Each structure stands twice: as structure tokens, then as C-alpha cells.
Short mmCIF file of C-alpha atoms and ligand atoms in Angstrom, two decimals:
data_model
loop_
_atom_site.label_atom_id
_atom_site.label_comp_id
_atom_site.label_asym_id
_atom_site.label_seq_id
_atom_site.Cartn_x
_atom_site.Cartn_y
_atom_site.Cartn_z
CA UNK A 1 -111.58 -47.59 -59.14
CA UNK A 2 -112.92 -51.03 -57.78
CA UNK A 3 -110.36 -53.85 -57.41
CA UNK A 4 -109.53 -56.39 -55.17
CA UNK A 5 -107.64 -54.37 -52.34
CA UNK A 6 -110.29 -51.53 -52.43
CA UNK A 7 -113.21 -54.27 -51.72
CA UNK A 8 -111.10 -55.78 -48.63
CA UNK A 9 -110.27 -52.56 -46.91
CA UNK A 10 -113.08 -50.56 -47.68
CA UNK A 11 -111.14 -47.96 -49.38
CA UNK A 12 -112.42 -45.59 -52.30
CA UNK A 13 -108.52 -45.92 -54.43
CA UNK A 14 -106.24 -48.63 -54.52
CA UNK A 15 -103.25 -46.47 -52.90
CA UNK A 16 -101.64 -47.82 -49.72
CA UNK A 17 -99.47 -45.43 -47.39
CA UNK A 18 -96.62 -47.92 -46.28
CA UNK A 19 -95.84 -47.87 -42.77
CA UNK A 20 -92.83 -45.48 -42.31
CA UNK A 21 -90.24 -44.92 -38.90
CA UNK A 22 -91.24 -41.10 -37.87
CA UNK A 23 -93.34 -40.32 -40.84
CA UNK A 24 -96.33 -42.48 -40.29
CA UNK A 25 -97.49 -40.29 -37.66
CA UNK A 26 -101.72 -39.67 -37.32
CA UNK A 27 -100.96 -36.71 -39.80
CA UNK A 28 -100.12 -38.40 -42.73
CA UNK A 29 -102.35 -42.06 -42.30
CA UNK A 30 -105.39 -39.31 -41.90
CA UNK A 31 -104.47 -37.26 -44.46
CA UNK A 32 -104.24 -40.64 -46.89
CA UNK A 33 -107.82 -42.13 -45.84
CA UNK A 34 -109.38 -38.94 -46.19
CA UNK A 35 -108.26 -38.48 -49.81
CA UNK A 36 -109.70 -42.34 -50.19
CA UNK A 37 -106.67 -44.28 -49.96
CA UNK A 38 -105.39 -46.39 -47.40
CA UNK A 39 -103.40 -44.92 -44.20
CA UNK A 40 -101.13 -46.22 -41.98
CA UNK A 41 -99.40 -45.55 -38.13
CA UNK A 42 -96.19 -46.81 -38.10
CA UNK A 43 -96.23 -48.82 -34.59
CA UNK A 44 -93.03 -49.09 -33.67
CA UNK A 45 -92.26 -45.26 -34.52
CA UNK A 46 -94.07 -44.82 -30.85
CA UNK A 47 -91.86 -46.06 -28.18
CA UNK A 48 -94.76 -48.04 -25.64
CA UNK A 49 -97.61 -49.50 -26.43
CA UNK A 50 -99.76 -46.93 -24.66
CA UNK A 51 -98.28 -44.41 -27.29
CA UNK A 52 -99.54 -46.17 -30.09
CA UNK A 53 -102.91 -46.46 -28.44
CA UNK A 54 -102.89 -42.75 -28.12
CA UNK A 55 -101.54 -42.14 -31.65
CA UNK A 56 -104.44 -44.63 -32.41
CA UNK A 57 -107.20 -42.03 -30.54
CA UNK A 58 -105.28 -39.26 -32.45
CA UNK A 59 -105.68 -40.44 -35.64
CA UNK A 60 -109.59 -41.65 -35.19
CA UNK A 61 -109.86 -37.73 -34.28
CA UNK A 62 -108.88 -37.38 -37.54
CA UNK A 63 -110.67 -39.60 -40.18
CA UNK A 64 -113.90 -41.68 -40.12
CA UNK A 65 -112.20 -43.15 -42.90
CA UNK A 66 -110.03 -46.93 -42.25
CA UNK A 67 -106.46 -46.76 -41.67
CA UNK A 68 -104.13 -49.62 -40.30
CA UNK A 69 -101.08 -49.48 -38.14
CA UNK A 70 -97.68 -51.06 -39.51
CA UNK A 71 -96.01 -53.76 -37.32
CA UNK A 72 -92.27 -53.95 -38.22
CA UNK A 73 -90.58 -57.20 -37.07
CA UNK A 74 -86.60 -56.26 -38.23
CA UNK A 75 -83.86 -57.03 -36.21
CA UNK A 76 -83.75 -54.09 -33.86
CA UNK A 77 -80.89 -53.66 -30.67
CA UNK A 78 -84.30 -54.63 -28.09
CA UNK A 79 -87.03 -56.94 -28.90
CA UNK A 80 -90.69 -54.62 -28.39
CA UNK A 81 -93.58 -56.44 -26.74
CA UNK A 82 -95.12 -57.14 -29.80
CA UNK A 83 -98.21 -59.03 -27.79
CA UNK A 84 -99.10 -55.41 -25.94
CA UNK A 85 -98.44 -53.73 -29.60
CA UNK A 86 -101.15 -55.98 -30.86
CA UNK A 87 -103.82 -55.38 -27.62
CA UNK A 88 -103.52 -51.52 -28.36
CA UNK A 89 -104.06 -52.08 -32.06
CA UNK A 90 -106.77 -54.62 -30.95
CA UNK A 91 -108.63 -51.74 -28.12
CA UNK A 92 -107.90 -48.91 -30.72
CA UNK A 93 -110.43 -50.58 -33.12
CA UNK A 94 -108.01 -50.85 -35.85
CA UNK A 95 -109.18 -53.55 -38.61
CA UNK A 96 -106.33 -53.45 -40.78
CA UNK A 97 -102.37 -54.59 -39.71
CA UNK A 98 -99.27 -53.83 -42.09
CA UNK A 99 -96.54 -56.84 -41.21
CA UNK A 100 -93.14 -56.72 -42.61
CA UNK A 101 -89.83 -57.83 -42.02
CA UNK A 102 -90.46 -61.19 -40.78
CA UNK A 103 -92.53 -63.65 -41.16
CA UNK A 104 -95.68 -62.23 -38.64
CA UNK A 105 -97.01 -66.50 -38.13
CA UNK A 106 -96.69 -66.10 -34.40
CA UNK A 107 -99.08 -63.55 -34.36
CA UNK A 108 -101.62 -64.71 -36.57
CA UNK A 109 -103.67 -66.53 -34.36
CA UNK A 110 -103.77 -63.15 -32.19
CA UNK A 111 -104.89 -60.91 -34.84
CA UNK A 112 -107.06 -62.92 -36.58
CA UNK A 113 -108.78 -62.94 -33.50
CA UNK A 114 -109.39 -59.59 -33.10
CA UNK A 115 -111.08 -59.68 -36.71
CA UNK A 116 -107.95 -57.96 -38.15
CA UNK A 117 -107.07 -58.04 -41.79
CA UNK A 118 -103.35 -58.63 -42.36
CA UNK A 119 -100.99 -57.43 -45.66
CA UNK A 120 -97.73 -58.65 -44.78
CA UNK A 121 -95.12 -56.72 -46.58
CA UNK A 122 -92.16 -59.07 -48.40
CA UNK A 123 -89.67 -58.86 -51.45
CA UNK A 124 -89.75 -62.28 -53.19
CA UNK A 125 -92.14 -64.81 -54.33
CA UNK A 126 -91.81 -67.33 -51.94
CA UNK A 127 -91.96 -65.06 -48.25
CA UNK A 128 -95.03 -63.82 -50.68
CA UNK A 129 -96.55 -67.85 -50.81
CA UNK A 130 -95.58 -68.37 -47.26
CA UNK A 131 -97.87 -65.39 -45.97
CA UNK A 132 -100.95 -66.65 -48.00
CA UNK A 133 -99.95 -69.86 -46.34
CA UNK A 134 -100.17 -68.55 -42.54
CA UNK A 135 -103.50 -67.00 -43.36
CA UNK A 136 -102.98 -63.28 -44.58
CA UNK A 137 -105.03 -61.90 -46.39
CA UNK A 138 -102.93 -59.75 -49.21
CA UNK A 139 -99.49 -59.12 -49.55
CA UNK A 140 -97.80 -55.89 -50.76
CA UNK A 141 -94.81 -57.36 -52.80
CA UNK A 142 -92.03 -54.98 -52.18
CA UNK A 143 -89.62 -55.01 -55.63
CA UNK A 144 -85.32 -53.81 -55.06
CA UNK A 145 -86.44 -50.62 -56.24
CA UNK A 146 -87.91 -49.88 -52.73
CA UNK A 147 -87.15 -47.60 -49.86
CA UNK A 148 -86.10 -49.25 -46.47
CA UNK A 149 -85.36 -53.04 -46.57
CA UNK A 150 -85.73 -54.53 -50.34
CA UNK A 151 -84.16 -58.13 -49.14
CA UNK A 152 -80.97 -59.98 -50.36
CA UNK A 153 -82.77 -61.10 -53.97
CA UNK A 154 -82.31 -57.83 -55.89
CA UNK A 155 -85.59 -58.91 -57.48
CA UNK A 156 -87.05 -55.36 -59.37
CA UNK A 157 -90.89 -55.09 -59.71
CA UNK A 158 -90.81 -55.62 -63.56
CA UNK A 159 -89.97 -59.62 -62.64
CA UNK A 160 -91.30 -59.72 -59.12
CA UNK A 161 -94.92 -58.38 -59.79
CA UNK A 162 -95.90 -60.88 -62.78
CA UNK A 163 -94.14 -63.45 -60.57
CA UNK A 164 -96.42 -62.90 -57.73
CA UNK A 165 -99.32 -63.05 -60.20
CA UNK A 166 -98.74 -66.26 -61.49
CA UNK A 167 -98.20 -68.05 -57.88
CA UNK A 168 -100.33 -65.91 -55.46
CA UNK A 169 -104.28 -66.51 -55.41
CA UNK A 170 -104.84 -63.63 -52.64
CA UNK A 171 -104.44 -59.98 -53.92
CA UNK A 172 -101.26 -58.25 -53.94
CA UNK A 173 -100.13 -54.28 -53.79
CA UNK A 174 -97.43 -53.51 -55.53
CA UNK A 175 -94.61 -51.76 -53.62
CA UNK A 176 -90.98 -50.39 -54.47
CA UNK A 177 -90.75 -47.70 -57.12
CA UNK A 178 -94.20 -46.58 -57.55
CA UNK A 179 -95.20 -42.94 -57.71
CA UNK A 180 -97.79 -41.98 -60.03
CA UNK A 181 -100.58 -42.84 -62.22
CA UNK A 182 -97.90 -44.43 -64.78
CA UNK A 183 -97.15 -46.78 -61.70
CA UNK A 184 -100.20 -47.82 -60.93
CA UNK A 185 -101.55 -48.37 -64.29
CA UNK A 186 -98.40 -50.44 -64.63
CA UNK A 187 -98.50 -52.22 -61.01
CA UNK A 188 -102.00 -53.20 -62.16
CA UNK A 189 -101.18 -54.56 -66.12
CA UNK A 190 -98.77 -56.70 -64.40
CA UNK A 191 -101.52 -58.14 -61.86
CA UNK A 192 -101.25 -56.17 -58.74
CA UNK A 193 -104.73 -54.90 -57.55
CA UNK A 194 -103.23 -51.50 -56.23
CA UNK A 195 -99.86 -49.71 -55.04
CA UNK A 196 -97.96 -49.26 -51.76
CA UNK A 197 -95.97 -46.14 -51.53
CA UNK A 198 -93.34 -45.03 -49.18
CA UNK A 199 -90.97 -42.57 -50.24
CA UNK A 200 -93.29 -40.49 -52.38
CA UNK A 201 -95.76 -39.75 -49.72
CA UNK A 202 -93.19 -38.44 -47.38
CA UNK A 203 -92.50 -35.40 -50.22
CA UNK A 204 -96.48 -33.71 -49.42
CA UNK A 205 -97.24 -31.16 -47.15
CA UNK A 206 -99.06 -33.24 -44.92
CA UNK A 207 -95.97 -35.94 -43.40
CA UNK A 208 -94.89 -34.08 -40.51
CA UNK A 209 -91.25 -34.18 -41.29
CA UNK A 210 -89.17 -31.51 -41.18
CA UNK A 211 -88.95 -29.39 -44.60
CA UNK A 212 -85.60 -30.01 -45.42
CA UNK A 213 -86.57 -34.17 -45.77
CA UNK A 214 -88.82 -32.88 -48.47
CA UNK A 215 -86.77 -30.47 -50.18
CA UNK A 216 -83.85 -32.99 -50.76
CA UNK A 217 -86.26 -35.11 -51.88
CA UNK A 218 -87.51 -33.10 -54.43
CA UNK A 219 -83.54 -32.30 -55.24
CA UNK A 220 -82.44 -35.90 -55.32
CA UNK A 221 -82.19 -37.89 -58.58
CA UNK A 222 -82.69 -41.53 -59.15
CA UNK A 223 -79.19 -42.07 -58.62
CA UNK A 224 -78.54 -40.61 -55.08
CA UNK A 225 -79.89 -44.00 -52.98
CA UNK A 226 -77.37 -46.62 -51.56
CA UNK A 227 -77.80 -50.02 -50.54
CA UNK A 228 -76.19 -50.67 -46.39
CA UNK A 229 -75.73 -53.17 -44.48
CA UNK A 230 -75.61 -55.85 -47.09
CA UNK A 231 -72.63 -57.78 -45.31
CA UNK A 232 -75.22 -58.11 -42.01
CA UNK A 233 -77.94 -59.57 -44.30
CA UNK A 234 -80.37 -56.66 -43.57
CA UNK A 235 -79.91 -54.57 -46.41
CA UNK A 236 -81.34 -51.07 -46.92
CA UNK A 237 -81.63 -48.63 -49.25
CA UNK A 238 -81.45 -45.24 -48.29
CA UNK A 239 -80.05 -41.61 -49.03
CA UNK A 240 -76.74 -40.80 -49.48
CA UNK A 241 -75.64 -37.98 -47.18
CA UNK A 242 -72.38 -37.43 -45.08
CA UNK A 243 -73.54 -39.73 -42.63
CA UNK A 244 -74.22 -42.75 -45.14
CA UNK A 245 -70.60 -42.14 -47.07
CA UNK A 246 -69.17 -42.19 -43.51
CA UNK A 247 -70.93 -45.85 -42.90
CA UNK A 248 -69.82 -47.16 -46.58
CA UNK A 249 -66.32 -46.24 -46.03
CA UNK A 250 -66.36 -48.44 -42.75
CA UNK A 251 -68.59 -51.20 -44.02
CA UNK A 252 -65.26 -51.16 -46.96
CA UNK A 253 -62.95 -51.37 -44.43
CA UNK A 254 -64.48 -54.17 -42.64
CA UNK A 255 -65.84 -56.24 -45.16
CA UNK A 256 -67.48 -59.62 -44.34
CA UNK A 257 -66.52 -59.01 -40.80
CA UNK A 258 -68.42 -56.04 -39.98
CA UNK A 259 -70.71 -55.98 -37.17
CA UNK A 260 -73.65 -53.77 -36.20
CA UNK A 261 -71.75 -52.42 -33.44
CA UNK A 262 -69.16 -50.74 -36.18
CA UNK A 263 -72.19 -48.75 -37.80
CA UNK A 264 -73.99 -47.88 -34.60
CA UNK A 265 -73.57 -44.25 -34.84
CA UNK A 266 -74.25 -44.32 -38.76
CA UNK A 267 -77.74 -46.20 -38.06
CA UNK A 268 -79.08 -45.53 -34.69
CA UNK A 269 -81.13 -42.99 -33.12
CA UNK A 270 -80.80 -41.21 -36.86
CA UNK A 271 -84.63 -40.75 -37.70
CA UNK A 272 -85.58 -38.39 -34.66
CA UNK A 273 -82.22 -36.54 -36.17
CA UNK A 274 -83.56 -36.35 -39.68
CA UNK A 275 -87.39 -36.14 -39.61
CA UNK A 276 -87.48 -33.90 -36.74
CA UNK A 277 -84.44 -32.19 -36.33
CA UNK A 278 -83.41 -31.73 -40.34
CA UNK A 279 -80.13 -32.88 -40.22
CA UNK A 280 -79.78 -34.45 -43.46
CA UNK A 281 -76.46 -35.89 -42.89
CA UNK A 282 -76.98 -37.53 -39.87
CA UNK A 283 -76.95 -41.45 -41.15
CA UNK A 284 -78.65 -43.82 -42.72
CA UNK A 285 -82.66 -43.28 -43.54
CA UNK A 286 -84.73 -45.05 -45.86
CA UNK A 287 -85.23 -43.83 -49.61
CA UNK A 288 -86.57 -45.66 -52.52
CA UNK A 289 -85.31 -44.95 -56.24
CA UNK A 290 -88.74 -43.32 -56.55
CA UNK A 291 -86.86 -40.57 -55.76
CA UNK A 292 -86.23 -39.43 -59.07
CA UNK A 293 -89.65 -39.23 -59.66
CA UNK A 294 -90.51 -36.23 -57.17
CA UNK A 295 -90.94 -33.06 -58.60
CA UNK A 296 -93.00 -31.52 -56.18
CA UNK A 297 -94.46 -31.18 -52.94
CA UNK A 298 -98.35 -31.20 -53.23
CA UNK A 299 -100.97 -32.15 -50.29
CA UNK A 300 -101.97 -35.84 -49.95
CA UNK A 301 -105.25 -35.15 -51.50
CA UNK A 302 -103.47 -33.31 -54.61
CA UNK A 303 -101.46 -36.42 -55.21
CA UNK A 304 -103.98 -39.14 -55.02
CA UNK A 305 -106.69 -36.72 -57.34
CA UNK A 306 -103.74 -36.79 -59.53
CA UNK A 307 -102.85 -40.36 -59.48
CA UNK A 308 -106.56 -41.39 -60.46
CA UNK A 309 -107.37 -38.54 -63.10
CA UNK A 310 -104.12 -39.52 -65.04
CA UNK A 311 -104.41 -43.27 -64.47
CA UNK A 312 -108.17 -42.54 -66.03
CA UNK A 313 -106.60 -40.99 -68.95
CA UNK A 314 -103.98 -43.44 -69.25
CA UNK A 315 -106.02 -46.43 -69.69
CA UNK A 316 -108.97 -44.58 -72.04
CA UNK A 317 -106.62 -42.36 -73.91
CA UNK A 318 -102.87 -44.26 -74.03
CA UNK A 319 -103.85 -47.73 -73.48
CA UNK A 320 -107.30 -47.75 -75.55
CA UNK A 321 -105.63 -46.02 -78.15
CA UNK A 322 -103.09 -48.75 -78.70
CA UNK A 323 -106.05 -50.96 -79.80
CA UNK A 324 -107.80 -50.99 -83.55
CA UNK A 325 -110.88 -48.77 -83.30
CA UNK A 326 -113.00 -52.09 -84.19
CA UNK A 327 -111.83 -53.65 -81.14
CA UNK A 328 -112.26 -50.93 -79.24
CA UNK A 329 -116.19 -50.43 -80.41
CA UNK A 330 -116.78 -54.31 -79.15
CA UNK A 331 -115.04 -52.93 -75.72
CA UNK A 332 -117.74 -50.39 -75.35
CA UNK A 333 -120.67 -52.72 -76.29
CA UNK A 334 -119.55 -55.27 -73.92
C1 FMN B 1 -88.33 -43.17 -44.45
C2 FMN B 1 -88.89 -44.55 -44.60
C3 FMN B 1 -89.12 -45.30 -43.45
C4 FMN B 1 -89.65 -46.58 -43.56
N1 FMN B 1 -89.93 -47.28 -42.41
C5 FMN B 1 -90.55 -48.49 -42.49
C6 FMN B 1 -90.93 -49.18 -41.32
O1 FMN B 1 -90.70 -48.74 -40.20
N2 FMN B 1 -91.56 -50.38 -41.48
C7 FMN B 1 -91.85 -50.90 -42.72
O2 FMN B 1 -92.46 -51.97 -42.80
N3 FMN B 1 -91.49 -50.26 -43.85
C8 FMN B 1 -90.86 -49.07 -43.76
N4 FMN B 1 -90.54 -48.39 -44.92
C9 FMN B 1 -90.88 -48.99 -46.22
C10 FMN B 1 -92.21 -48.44 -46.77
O3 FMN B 1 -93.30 -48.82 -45.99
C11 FMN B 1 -92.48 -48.94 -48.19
O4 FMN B 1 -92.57 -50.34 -48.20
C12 FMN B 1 -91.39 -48.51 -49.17
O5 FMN B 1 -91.05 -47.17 -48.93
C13 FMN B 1 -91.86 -48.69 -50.59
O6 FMN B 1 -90.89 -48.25 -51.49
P1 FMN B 1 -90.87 -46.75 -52.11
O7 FMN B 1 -90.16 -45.94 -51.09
O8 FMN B 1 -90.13 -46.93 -53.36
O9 FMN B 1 -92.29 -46.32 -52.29
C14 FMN B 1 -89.95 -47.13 -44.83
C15 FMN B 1 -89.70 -46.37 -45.98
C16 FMN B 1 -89.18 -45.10 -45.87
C17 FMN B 1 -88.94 -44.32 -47.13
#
């Protein structure tokens, strides 16, 4: 499938791996480019800049194919040295940056240098505007639905996606919610030129997470995410385990006045817990709605084959077949 996204990043499917805290390791963005989509290192997952240079090397062992590293700019309890983040992505050779939580203008000028193209990850219309304004090239528009940080809007995909068609001239991904062929066909009716998935790539053999992440993702329904932090304006939605129902009960109890310090043990140091260790009720981890919609655990390469073979039939069989046969002859001809 050609479409905008696939032309700018040199990719054979329009499928983006979203930059993801202990998951985007050099397993999983290699395992994505090979199958033809788009991989990505999650930078701050590795603690010093010379770690993500060598996750860098790792991953080049890997694939000949393109892959990007994620730069996360959230609120975190110490500031990284973004500019050294940037010089390893820079001497790594990497041509392709995931931004997200703020707005990445300071470091524009810095990676534009280095010839790098930027999608800077955001959940409304006008943080959306405000990136083609700094100079980015795409944006991966990232609806409520989503896993990790879906903004204070509550904006879902169905709005946010034809929204960011009508005001956006570069291309868009979207991300939140998206899982399959039905998603992308979708994603792309409403003008997005591809997807950005999170949560569904973490459930395939290839994301070097511990089994029992997949298996309760596989066992989890629709239902089973909750939305944190919302009083601190840095909302997430994640999983619900022991840990999480632990954090809601004090974020109840302290109401407007609760402070990151309150939730410290609910929130901190939890990934290495969960993705490595297993312990699914340590805290707070990320986990879109998408949920619902994993039934399996297939490789990488399974689930993008799949993706494209049913978004082919989709659009010839489903869609086509919506229109009058007439109309659909003058399709063919043309
Ligand atoms: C476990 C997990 C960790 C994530 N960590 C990050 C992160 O460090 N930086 C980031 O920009 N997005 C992060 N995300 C968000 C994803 O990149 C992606 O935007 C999101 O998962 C899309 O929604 P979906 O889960 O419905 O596919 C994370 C998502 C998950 C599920």
C-alpha cells in the first residue's frame, strides 16, 4: 500500500510501532521494519545516552530496514539531557524521530539539522497545527482511546481523525484504538495516511516483555483500562491491577489536592516491575482500550501480513461491494 507516510519514511505498510517505556527495545522496532512497517526505540526506556547509542548499534544489527527512536518529553521526577539524546540519535544514523508529550520546538532546529524527519505525537487538533507550524513533518494524532497519555480533551478518534483532516496539510497516522485491518481501513476513510499502534504490538511474540504482560492482555476486555492522574493534568490510561485500584483509592481520598508525591509508589519504577519482572499488580502501566481487541499472540510479521491481506479484502470485497456494480465497472476502467 502506497500513501503518504509510506513515501516519507521509506516504509513498504503504513503501520507505525509507537514508541513504548520497556517495550520498544531493538527486538520489537526490528521485528516491525522487517515485516515492512515502521519501528521504533523508545529513548528514554535506556537510562544514558550512550545506552541508546548502543541500543541504536543493536537494532542496525538487526534490520537494514528504517526505524526511528521515540523522544518522550512528559513531566518526569529528573529532566534527561535531551541535547546528548539527540547527538546519539544523530551518530546512530537514525533518520526518523517520534516526539510526544510536549511540544519538541526547542529541538527542531537540532534535528532538522541532522536531516531527521520528525512525527510528533499529540491528542487534539490544535498541538496537531502547532507541530506543522514548528516544521514537523507528520503527526500521529493520538485519539482518548489510546494507551499512555491521551490528554485532558477526551477527544475519541471518530471526531479527532476527520478533524485533523480538515485543518492539517502534512500527513497524519492515526493513533489510539487501532488494531487491525478494520482500523486501518477506517483510520484511512477518515483521512489518516496510516496507523500508530501501541498496545497491540506489545501482545506478539517478538516485544521482549515478560509473558504474563501478554497473557493479561489477551485476557483483558475493553473495559479493564483506567484513566490516572487526571487531578495532576497528566492523565493516563492504563491497566487496572492491584496496584492501579490502590492509586485510585488515594487519588479519591485526595482529590484536587493530590500531589505526585502521594502516588509515587503506584507510578514509579513500575515498568522494570511489570515488563521484566511480571508482576502485574505492581502500578500503573500504559494500556489502550485496544485491549479488547487482542485475541492472540502472533509474531510481528503474522500481524502486519494480516493487517494488509484483510485491509485488501476489506476495501475490494466490503467496501466495493457497497457500491452499484455500474459504478464499480467505471472504477476499474479508470
Ligand atoms: C506500555 C506502553 C508504554 C508507552 N510508553 C510511551 C512512551 O514512553 N512514549 C510515548 O510517546 N508513548 C508511549 N506510549 C504510547 C504509544 O506510543 C502509542 O501512542 C499508544 O499506545 C497508542 O494507543 P494504543 O495503545 O491504543 O495503540 C506507550 C504505550 C504503552 C501501551
Amino acid at each position: 500500500m502506497k500513501t503518504a507516510i509510506t513515501e516519507m519514511f521509506g516504509i513498504e505498510h503504513p503501520i507505525i510501532q509507537g514508541g513504548m517505556h520497556y517495550v520498544g527495545f531493538a527486538e520489537l522496532a526490528a521485528a516491525v521494519s522487517n515485516a515492512g512497517g515502521l519501528g521504533i526505540i523508545t529513548g528514554l526506556t535506556q537510562r544514558t545516552p550512550e545506552l541508546l547509542a548502543k541500543e541504536i548499534a543493536r537494532c542496525h544489527d538487526m534490520t537494514d530496514k528504517p526505524f526511528g527512536v521515540n523522544l518522550t518529553f512528559l513531566p518526569t521526577f529528573s529532566a534527561p539531557p535531551y541535547p546528548e539524546y539527540i547527538a546519539a540519535i544523530k551518530e546512530g544514523g537514525i533518520k526518523i524521530v517520534e516526539t510526544a508529550g510536549r511540544s519538541p520546538e526547542q529541538y527542531m532546529p537540532a534535528l532538522k539539522a541532522a536531516g531527521i524527519k520528525v512525527i510528533h505525537k499529540c491528542t487534539s487538533v490544535r498541538h496537531s497545527l502547532k507541530a506543522e507550524q514548528i516544521g514537523c513533518d507528520a503527526v500521529s494524532v493520538d485519539g482518548f482511546e489510546c494507551g499512555g497519555h491521551p490528554g485532558e480533551d477526551d477527544m475519541p478518534n471518530m471526531i479527532l481523525l476527520p478533524r485533523a483532516a480538515e485543518e492539517l496539510k502534512i500527513p497524519f497516522v492515526a493513533s489510539g484504538g487501532m488494531a487491525d485491518a478494520r482500523s486501518l481501513v477506517a483510520a484511512l476513510a477518515m483521512g489518516a495516511a496510516g496507523m500508530n499502534m501501541g498496545t497491540r504490538f506489545i501482545a506478539t511474540k517478538e516485544a521482549p516483555v515478560h509473558d504474563n504482560v501478554k497473557q493479561a492482555l489477551v485476557a483483558a476486555s475493553e473495559l479493564d483500562t483506567r484513566l490516572v492522574m487526571r487531578a495532576l493534568r497528566n492523565t493516563e490510561r492504563v491497566l487496572k491491577n492491584a496496584g492501579v485500584e490502590r492509586l485510585l483509592e488515594i487519588e479519591r481520598e485526595k482529590g484536587r489536592a493530590l500531589k505526585i508525591e502521594d502516588i509515587h509508589e503506584e507510578v514509579a519504577g513500575v515498568y522494570p516491575k511489570v515488563m521484566i519482572e511480571g508482576d502485574m499488580d505492581a502500578g500503573a502501566w500504559s494500556c489502550g482500550m485496544v485491549v479488547g481487541l487482542i485475541h492472540d499472540v502472533p509474531t510481528v510479521r503474522e500481524l502486519i501480513d494480516r493487517i494488509m491481506a484483510e485491509a485488501d479484502r476489506l476495501i475490494r470485497g466490503r467496501l466495493m461491494g457497497f457500491l452499484g456494480a455500474e459504478r464499480k465497472a467505471s472504477l476499474e476502467v479508470a
